[in-house]
Amino acid sequence: MRLLSSLLSSTNPLRHHFTSPLRNAFSFQFRNFPRLFSMDSSERSLRNALSLKQLAVEAQGDAVRALKAAGAAKAEIDAAIEALNGLKIEKASIEKQLHAVVSGAGGGGDGALNRESFRQAVGNTLERRLFYIPSFKIYRGVAGLYDYGPPGCAVKSNVLAFWRQHFVLEENMLEVDCPCVTPEVVLKASGHVDKFTDLMVKDEKTGTCYRADHLLKDFCNEKLQKDLSISSEKAAELKHILAVLDDLSADELGAKIKEYGITAPDTKNPLSDPYPFNLMFQTSIGPSGLLPGYMRPETAQGIFVNFKDLYYYNGNKLPFAAAQIGQAFRNEISPRQGLLRVREFTLAEIEHFVDPEDKSHPKFADVANLEFLMFPREDQMSGNSARKIPLGEAVSKGTVNNETLGYFIGRVYLFLTRLGIDKDRLRFRQHLANEMAHYAADCWDAEIECSYGWIECVGIADRSAYDLHAHTEKSGVPLVAHEKFAEPREVEKLVIAPVKKELGLAFKGSQKNVVEALEAMKEKEALEMKATLESNGEVEFYVCTLGKNVLIKKSMVAISKEKKKEHQRVFTPSVIEPSFGIGRIIYCLFEHSYYMRPSKAGDEHLNVFRFPPLVAPIKCTVFPLVQNQQYEQVAKVISKSLTVAGISHKIDITGTSIGKRYARTDELGVPFAITVDSASSVTIRERDSKDQIRVGVEEAASVVKDVTDGFRTWEDVWSTFPHHVSASAED
Amino acid sequence: MRLLSSLLSSTNPLRHHFTSPLRNAFSFQFRNFPRLFSMDSSERSLRNALSLKQLAVEAQGDAVRALKAAGAAKAEIDAAIEALNGLKIEKASIEKQLHAVVSGAGGGGDGALNRESFRQAVGNTLERRLFYIPSFKIYRGVAGLYDYGPPGCAVKSNVLAFWRQHFVLEENMLEVDCPCVTPEVVLKASGHVDKFTDLMVKDEKTGTCYRADHLLKDFCNEKLQKDLSISSEKAAELKHILAVLDDLSADELGAKIKEYGITAPDTKNPLSDPYPFNLMFQTSIGPSGLLPGYMRPETAQGIFVNFKDLYYYNGNKLPFAAAQIGQAFRNEISPRQGLLRVREFTLAEIEHFVDPEDKSHPKFADVANLEFLMFPREDQMSGNSARKIPLGEAVSKGTVNNETLGYFIGRVYLFLTRLGIDKDRLRFRQHLANEMAHYAADCWDAEIECSYGWIECVGIADRSAYDLHAHTEKSGVPLVAHEKFAEPREVEKLVIAPVKKELGLAFKGSQKNVVEALEAMKEKEALEMKATLESNGEVEFYVCTLGKNVLIKKSMVAISKEKKKEHQRVFTPSVIEPSFGIGRIIYCLFEHSYYMRPSKAGDEHLNVFRFPPLVAPIKCTVFPLVQNQQYEQVAKVISKSLTVAGISHKIDITGTSIGKRYARTDELGVPFAITVDSASSVTIRERDSKDQIRVGVEEAASVVKDVTDGFRTWEDVWSTFPHHVSASAED
């Protein structure tokens, strides 16, 4: 359960109750403000130098004009102009230096251009080969909706199958499958109906909608990157805004938009004040129109409402984890960033229920020795970078709150790197105190770096008992666990006993309110009252349902602590939630897997995806070297064996050159190609090394199966079979 | 693409354009009217006998009353009463016979009771073991929404994985994954916005909604089954209504509801006239509220709108098939029948695109020898039952329209029976002429018999070019295929050349309308005009955009047929669509797999699901025979090997008796149980035979893997390893 903290009104006491691990990726780069806010000293001195130089240019310009007006000698005027030009050159040089500094830090310069062109190269290949395409393209599409075409769909189903293997099967999780259509009451309890909003502004003339924070962010970035004349104070102010953008209230955002004169980007019309827009797709269930519903914004709620049954299914034992893979929906105001911010997406979520008093994990030792990039809160605040920390150390030192949370962080690391995510561009970033919900014990995001920056792809949060509490309260069904004691235990319990007769005499019609308020006191408050009553005999007591203080006398309430025997402990379990944005992971995987290499002739660049076999959309292609019935027959025999072995593959019997056929499958990330060049033996080529071995026809399928399923490595196969060096074409 | 034909107004020319393979299951039992309508002769004679006997009872009653009124002798009165009682007994006997006949035919009697109690037994087991549960139960649920709990979810993902293997991988289909949120324009083109409706009536006082046809159907069934006094003519009328229910218009349904005085079931209040209710969940895309959208009612449209890209991806070659698995949504007016009629469900759809002039299939020979229950149109009309027909014969005799359609029927048969559907309760029923859309070439439903009757679970339709045409027209993007000719071909083409000068003089401002109308003439109309112009020199011509006739003279238009050379043929492919209702298949599979057997003591019934390993939610359990550290250690070692082998399993180390532990896993349909009763060897038990073999610890996992993956049969394993006969407990 995660909501957008950034855009809730700051006056709302719930604003920090909700975090948004899968929403805030774009804004993250500005979130780490202690580091970004402290402007680089070279930038500050350059901005100051630039301001001074600008003043000098203006003064010299005035001087030139004055000389001309006074009819001074040509030599004198020329000298002044020459001085002016000198100053302009110096100014341009400072601008250039400043531009370089700003680009490096803010992402708008050459680095950004490289990222942009890389992104375009990947994107073109992905769209051309139908990894994904904008949905409903023949009808000009809908922003934020994408289709996975055949290879993308295969990658997605491989990623999900591995997720199921790695988490659900290996950890014995209880997988469930709940509907997307959700009645309002469920999302009212979770808080989504009231709080799952972004702040929106409207073009006052055309009615076009924009995200208020996007406009302010774009304005600040544009100013910082393109307008080099702004003072270092102004630059600091803009950077500060970017840093605190997520924390601005509607009023604060509105005030800044007014102050900077920001208008609608397309029309330059004035904008409305910001107001909240709920991001859920609303619908109506049944024909009456009386039962409002929403398309779920996450899959987690389906698990929480089933807690009681799942706990029973697990033999009334903790801990256990439930999992769900499914579609989720968010009606984004203005989707950006391709596959990273979409209106419908696949989530895979785990809710691990655990006794809040024992968050140890029996398998933690299996991951304790892993060492990878972690970015604890303190390092972010003090301006350090992410660094490699052994997971065991992070947990034992308390950087990561508990073993179970640590175990999942380790399992997520293994999951992502086995898919092919580059471990050097993957980090686990801890939420800062102001990002976390007040009830959360700890929260870490797996962030993957791609051309859009560091993107949050998995959120791993210890959400304590919040969600089960919320549904217990709304539904009246206790979502709790029991711990039976071997021996009954003696516990001390607070007992508050209002004396109704006395209270009735004193407060008449308000008696009930006073009684309820007394009974609702927390332990600390009650003990304080007890002490005051004992010393003073009376005490002022605020009754919120009456809106005033009343005077409570000693005779009106008895407060004591009593010892009781208890046979079991009843408690609300904590939940540790790893939540995976599958589309984001896949997009980052595409970027990390993509590379270009020159063709043999060197005249063009060929695209390759270095997907591991686990992920590759097709594991193998089968090519008859030339069009010839005998070779085709052999190809069909091998194809049949591959089918039996469960290896997805494709035959290509077109007459295209073998080099072109290899290039075509490299572009789909197919790891192996079997080429039939005789009736008895064939070659197998590995995609990235382009190395080829020669194997017998009857062995081909099983060799490919072994390397695909990970029973053998390519190196092992390479050292076993004779090598093949092709005389022509690409290889 | 399938819409509800039954409930479209009969005056609507499109009413037969839409069929509803996955919607009409419930009404099917009444659809086969020629057979049901012809009332059984014994029923007719019984109804007549009953009427006569009723008259006799009434007459004798009158006689008794007359005797009493006249003060007749007691003996005389007693004799008359005895005669009356005799008549009443005879009447009761006829009623009993009639009841038996009606129950057998209509499904309301003892057979129905057995079905009902069977259904309850399965349902209780399924819900208790969390195969599925009503969604949002703690909030009292929502009709028509269900969750799959852990074992149901595992069965579902096994079914989908096998579907993907059997269809997508083995047939090299192009799988895509499109969003559920769909903009209105797409579903406008497909016809869903205008025609995807059911007829609804409202309680005029409370506003409660009902499906009009459900109320009429319930009324007729109730009358036929419970009111034995109705005449045979009346019974025939009611049966006729049930038979034609799907074809009744809103007006006809409304008239019948009025005629029979049908009122709201709960309140007995009067009902409104029937009116259409669109079954799609509506929503709004983006923040403006200006882009209406729907949750897709099927996945097929996502494929059709991508035809152009997919055709290109396939190297611009036909035939090819695209496939999609995903959620679909239908806002049912009043969902019934548990998992069979729900508001959100998983569809798996295939769209096989093929040249309309060549619907042969290269792999048809692979399925031609299959023989299974088929129910061709003619057999349904003539009152015969479904019968076994070799598929090859059905295609060669033209019963099945073409090889490709036949191939898919065969593949669907293999798919369903491999899942565990009983082949004797599976039939392929051809649509009657009045069920099929006018454009459809042929249509067969795979129907599975369960306690609800014969349920349509897969629709296999040859939809011709309808869908691609519809989207071509709406989007303006030609969704066509090309066939390049080896040699250019000479074709005759109609040429209509309006003479604009003459037309301008005659029609001035209306010239454009006349020109367009002339150019839009179909070949037949144009050739008729040509003939008339040649004989009469002029002709009356209706211009619809002007709303009137104009007089066309010979000088105003030249019509001719010209020979042209063509290098390619451009055509809209036909589409053959197998569409699978995954939830329905799974529910039927639950019923077909369920059985009860007595416990060893014979004192209770134990529930078993005989799922094949392919489908079973867990493949294997591992039990230490007694709680003991050594055995638990062995269990863990075996568990680890099973994980490596990819076999889903569960360890149960509770101290429960081994018999109880077997019973518990039988109820989940787990096919194999490994019991650790020594440190060196273990037993493996097969669920249905309860037979046990003994194998070495290190072999256990691989034996289970082999039988689970189908590399070995249990019989083979049984004949290889020593048998184990347990002395105690269940086994």
Coordinates of C-alpha atoms in Angstrom, one line a residue, chain B residues 58-361:
Chain B
E58 CA -63.5 -32.0 -8.4
A59 CA -66.8 -33.7 -9.6
Q60 CA -66.6 -36.3 -6.8
G61 CA -65.9 -33.5 -4.3
D62 CA -69.1 -31.8 -5.5
A63 CA -70.9 -35.0 -5.2
V64 CA -69.8 -35.5 -1.6
R65 CA -70.8 -32.0 -0.6
A66 CA -74.2 -32.5 -2.3
L67 CA -74.8 -35.7 -0.4
K68 CA -74.0 -33.9 2.9
A69 CA -76.2 -31.0 2.1
A70 CA -79.1 -33.3 1.2
G71 CA -78.6 -35.1 4.5
A72 CA -77.9 -38.5 2.8
A73 CA -77.3 -41.6 4.9
K74 CA -73.8 -41.9 6.5
A75 CA -73.0 -45.1 4.6
E76 CA -73.7 -43.3 1.3
I77 CA -71.6 -40.3 2.2
D78 CA -68.7 -42.6 3.4
A79 CA -68.8 -44.5 0.1
A80 CA -68.6 -41.3 -1.8
I81 CA -65.7 -40.1 0.3
E82 CA -63.9 -43.4 -0.2
A83 CA -64.3 -43.0 -3.9
L84 CA -63.0 -39.4 -3.7
N85 CA -59.9 -40.6 -1.7
G86 CA -59.4 -43.3 -4.4
L87 CA -59.4 -40.6 -7.1
K88 CA -57.0 -38.5 -5.1
I89 CA -54.6 -41.4 -4.7
E90 CA -54.7 -42.0 -8.5
K91 CA -54.1 -38.3 -9.1
A92 CA -51.1 -38.3 -6.8
S93 CA -49.7 -41.3 -8.6
I94 CA -50.0 -39.6 -12.0
E95 CA -48.4 -36.5 -10.5
K96 CA -45.6 -38.5 -9.3
Q97 CA -45.0 -40.1 -12.7
L98 CA -45.2 -36.7 -14.4
H99 CA -42.8 -35.2 -11.9
A100 CA -40.3 -37.9 -12.7
V101 CA -40.6 -37.3 -16.4
V102 CA -40.4 -33.5 -16.0
S103 CA -37.4 -33.8 -13.7
G104 CA -35.5 -36.0 -16.1
A105 CA -36.0 -33.5 -18.9
G106 CA -36.0 -30.2 -17.2
G107 CA -33.4 -30.7 -14.5
G108 CA -35.5 -29.9 -11.5
G109 CA -36.1 -33.3 -9.9
D110 CA -34.0 -36.0 -8.2
G111 CA -31.2 -35.7 -10.9
A112 CA -31.1 -32.1 -10.1
L113 CA -30.9 -32.8 -6.4
N114 CA -28.0 -35.1 -6.9
R115 CA -26.3 -32.6 -9.1
E116 CA -27.0 -30.0 -6.4
S117 CA -25.5 -32.1 -3.6
F118 CA -22.5 -33.0 -5.7
R119 CA -22.0 -29.4 -6.5
Q120 CA -22.2 -28.5 -2.8
A121 CA -19.7 -31.2 -1.9
V122 CA -17.2 -30.0 -4.5
G123 CA -17.9 -26.3 -3.7
N124 CA -17.4 -26.8 0.0
T125 CA -14.0 -28.6 -0.5
L126 CA -12.9 -25.9 -2.9
E127 CA -13.8 -23.0 -0.7
R128 CA -12.5 -24.7 2.5
R129 CA -9.1 -25.4 0.9
L130 CA -9.1 -21.9 -0.6
F131 CA -9.1 -23.0 -4.3
Y132 CA -11.3 -20.0 -4.6
I133 CA -13.2 -17.6 -2.3
P134 CA -15.6 -14.7 -2.8
S135 CA -13.6 -11.6 -3.2
F136 CA -13.6 -8.9 -0.4
K137 CA -15.3 -11.4 1.9
I138 CA -14.6 -9.3 5.1
Y139 CA -16.7 -6.5 3.4
R140 CA -19.5 -9.0 2.6
G141 CA -18.1 -9.5 -1.0
V142 CA -19.3 -8.3 -4.4
A143 CA -21.5 -10.6 -6.6
G144 CA -19.5 -12.1 -9.5
L145 CA -16.0 -11.5 -8.2
Y146 CA -13.9 -14.3 -6.9
D147 CA -10.3 -14.7 -5.7
Y148 CA -8.2 -17.7 -6.4
G149 CA -6.5 -18.8 -3.2
P150 CA -3.1 -20.6 -3.2
P151 CA -4.1 -24.0 -4.7
G152 CA -6.5 -22.4 -7.2
C153 CA -3.9 -19.9 -8.2
A154 CA -1.4 -22.6 -8.8
V155 CA -3.9 -24.6 -10.9
K156 CA -4.6 -21.5 -12.9
S157 CA -1.0 -20.7 -13.5
N158 CA -0.3 -24.4 -14.5
V159 CA -3.3 -24.3 -16.9
L160 CA -2.0 -21.0 -18.5
A161 CA 1.6 -22.3 -18.7
F162 CA 0.3 -25.4 -20.5
W163 CA -1.8 -23.3 -22.8
R164 CA 1.2 -21.2 -23.7
Q165 CA 3.3 -24.4 -24.3
H166 CA 0.5 -26.2 -26.3
F167 CA -0.6 -23.2 -28.4
V168 CA 1.9 -20.3 -28.4
L169 CA 5.2 -22.3 -28.4
E170 CA 4.2 -25.4 -30.3
E171 CA 2.5 -23.4 -33.0
N172 CA 4.9 -20.4 -33.1
M173 CA 2.2 -17.9 -32.3
L174 CA 2.9 -14.2 -31.8
E175 CA 1.8 -13.5 -28.2
V176 CA 0.9 -10.0 -27.3
D177 CA 0.0 -8.3 -24.1
C178 CA -2.3 -5.2 -24.3
P179 CA -3.9 -3.1 -21.7
C180 CA -7.4 -3.6 -20.2
V181 CA -8.2 0.1 -20.3
T182 CA -9.5 0.7 -23.8
P183 CA -10.5 4.0 -25.4
E184 CA -14.1 4.2 -26.7
V185 CA -13.2 4.5 -30.4
V186 CA -11.9 0.9 -30.5
L187 CA -15.0 -0.6 -28.9
K188 CA -17.2 1.6 -31.1
A189 CA -15.5 0.1 -34.1
S190 CA -16.0 -3.4 -32.8
G191 CA -19.6 -2.8 -32.1
H192 CA -19.4 -3.3 -28.3
V193 CA -20.4 0.3 -27.4
D194 CA -23.7 0.0 -29.3
K195 CA -24.5 -3.7 -29.1
F196 CA -22.9 -5.3 -26.1
T197 CA -26.0 -5.2 -23.9
D198 CA -28.4 -7.4 -21.9
L199 CA -32.1 -6.5 -21.4
M200 CA -32.8 -5.3 -17.9
V201 CA -36.0 -4.6 -16.0
K202 CA -36.3 -2.6 -12.8
D203 CA -38.4 -3.1 -9.7
E204 CA -40.6 0.1 -10.1
K205 CA -40.5 0.9 -6.4
T206 CA -37.1 -0.2 -5.1
G207 CA -35.1 0.3 -8.3
T208 CA -33.5 -3.2 -8.0
C209 CA -32.4 -4.5 -11.4
Y210 CA -33.0 -7.9 -13.0
R211 CA -32.1 -9.6 -16.3
A212 CA -35.4 -9.7 -18.1
D213 CA -34.7 -13.1 -19.7
H214 CA -33.7 -14.6 -16.3
L215 CA -37.1 -13.7 -14.8
L216 CA -39.0 -15.1 -17.7
K217 CA -36.9 -18.2 -17.7
D218 CA -37.3 -18.7 -14.0
F219 CA -41.0 -18.3 -14.3
C220 CA -41.3 -20.9 -17.1
N221 CA -39.1 -23.4 -15.4
E222 CA -40.9 -23.0 -12.1
K223 CA -44.3 -23.5 -13.7
L224 CA -43.1 -26.5 -15.7
Q225 CA -41.5 -28.2 -12.8
K226 CA -43.7 -27.4 -9.9
D227 CA -47.2 -26.7 -11.2
L228 CA -48.3 -30.1 -12.5
S229 CA -51.8 -28.9 -13.1
I230 CA -51.0 -26.9 -16.2
S231 CA -52.4 -28.2 -19.5
S232 CA -50.1 -29.9 -22.0
E233 CA -50.8 -26.9 -24.3
K234 CA -49.7 -24.5 -21.7
A235 CA -46.6 -26.6 -21.0
A236 CA -45.8 -26.6 -24.7
E237 CA -46.1 -22.9 -24.8
L238 CA -43.7 -22.4 -21.9
K239 CA -41.2 -24.8 -23.4
H240 CA -41.4 -22.9 -26.7
I241 CA -40.6 -19.7 -24.8
L242 CA -37.6 -21.3 -23.2
A243 CA -36.5 -22.4 -26.6
V244 CA -36.7 -19.0 -28.3
L245 CA -35.7 -17.0 -25.2
D246 CA -32.5 -15.8 -26.8
D247 CA -34.3 -14.5 -29.8
L248 CA -36.9 -12.4 -28.1
S249 CA -36.8 -8.7 -28.6
A250 CA -37.3 -6.2 -25.8
D251 CA -40.9 -5.7 -26.8
E252 CA -41.6 -9.4 -26.9
L253 CA -39.9 -10.0 -23.6
G254 CA -41.9 -7.1 -22.0
A255 CA -45.2 -8.4 -23.4
K256 CA -44.6 -11.9 -22.0
I257 CA -43.6 -10.5 -18.6
K258 CA -46.9 -8.5 -18.6
E259 CA -49.0 -11.4 -19.9
Y260 CA -47.7 -13.8 -17.1
G261 CA -47.9 -11.1 -14.5
I262 CA -44.3 -11.6 -13.5
T263 CA -43.2 -9.3 -10.7
A264 CA -40.0 -8.5 -8.9
P265 CA -38.9 -11.8 -7.1
D266 CA -38.1 -10.2 -3.8
T267 CA -40.8 -7.6 -3.4
K268 CA -43.6 -8.7 -5.8
N269 CA -43.6 -5.1 -7.0
P270 CA -44.4 -4.3 -10.7
L271 CA -41.5 -4.3 -13.2
S272 CA -40.4 -1.7 -15.7
D273 CA -40.4 -2.4 -19.5
P274 CA -37.1 -4.2 -20.5
Y275 CA -34.4 -1.9 -21.8
P276 CA -30.8 -2.5 -22.9
F277 CA -28.0 -2.2 -20.3
N278 CA -24.4 -2.1 -21.7
L279 CA -22.2 -4.7 -20.0
M280 CA -18.9 -2.9 -20.2
F281 CA -17.4 -1.2 -17.1
Q282 CA -17.1 2.4 -18.1
T283 CA -14.4 4.7 -17.0
S284 CA -12.6 7.9 -18.1
I285 CA -9.0 8.1 -19.2
G286 CA -6.9 11.0 -18.1
P287 CA -7.8 14.0 -16.0
S288 CA -10.0 15.9 -18.4
G289 CA -13.0 13.7 -18.3
L290 CA -13.2 14.0 -22.0
L291 CA -11.8 10.6 -23.1
P292 CA -14.3 7.9 -22.3
G293 CA -12.9 4.4 -21.9
Y294 CA -14.0 0.9 -21.0
M295 CA -12.4 -2.1 -19.4
R296 CA -12.1 -4.5 -22.3
P297 CA -14.8 -7.1 -22.6
E298 CA -12.4 -9.5 -24.4
T299 CA -8.8 -9.5 -25.4
A300 CA -9.3 -10.0 -29.2
Q301 CA -9.5 -6.3 -30.1
G302 CA -5.9 -5.7 -28.9
I303 CA -4.8 -8.2 -31.5
F304 CA -6.9 -6.8 -34.4
V305 CA -5.7 -3.2 -34.0
N306 CA -2.1 -4.5 -34.1
F307 CA -2.6 -6.6 -37.3
K308 CA -0.5 -4.4 -39.5
D309 CA 2.6 -4.6 -37.2
L310 CA 2.1 -8.3 -36.5
Y311 CA 1.8 -9.1 -40.2
Y312 CA 5.0 -7.1 -40.8
Y313 CA 6.7 -8.9 -37.9
N314 CA 5.8 -12.2 -39.5
G315 CA 7.7 -11.2 -42.7
N316 CA 4.4 -10.1 -44.4
K317 CA 3.4 -13.7 -44.7
L318 CA 0.1 -15.5 -44.0
P319 CA -1.1 -17.6 -42.3
F320 CA 0.0 -16.6 -38.8
A321 CA -1.6 -16.6 -35.4
A322 CA -1.5 -14.1 -32.6
A323 CA -2.5 -14.9 -29.1
Q324 CA -3.2 -13.1 -25.9
I325 CA -3.9 -14.1 -22.3
G326 CA -5.5 -11.5 -20.1
Q327 CA -8.3 -10.2 -17.9
A328 CA -11.6 -9.3 -19.4
F329 CA -14.5 -7.6 -17.8
R330 CA -18.3 -7.8 -18.1
N331 CA -20.6 -5.9 -15.7
E332 CA -23.2 -8.6 -15.4
I333 CA -26.7 -7.5 -14.3
S334 CA -27.1 -10.3 -11.8
P335 CA -24.2 -12.8 -11.8
R336 CA -25.2 -16.4 -11.0
Q337 CA -23.5 -19.8 -11.2
G338 CA -20.4 -19.2 -9.2
L339 CA -17.2 -19.2 -11.2
L340 CA -19.1 -19.7 -14.5
R341 CA -20.6 -16.2 -14.8
V342 CA -18.4 -13.6 -13.3
R343 CA -17.7 -9.9 -13.7
E344 CA -13.9 -10.3 -14.3
F345 CA -12.3 -13.3 -15.8
T346 CA -9.2 -14.5 -17.6
L347 CA -9.5 -15.1 -21.4
A348 CA -6.9 -16.8 -23.6
E349 CA -7.6 -15.9 -27.2
I350 CA -6.0 -16.8 -30.5
E351 CA -6.6 -15.0 -33.8
H352 CA -5.3 -17.1 -36.7
F353 CA -5.1 -14.9 -39.8
V354 CA -5.5 -16.8 -43.1
D355 CA -6.0 -16.2 -46.8
P356 CA -9.8 -16.7 -47.3
E357 CA -9.0 -18.6 -50.5
D358 CA -6.8 -21.1 -48.8
K359 CA -7.8 -22.4 -45.4
S360 CA -5.9 -25.6 -45.6
H361 CA -3.6 -26.4 -42.6

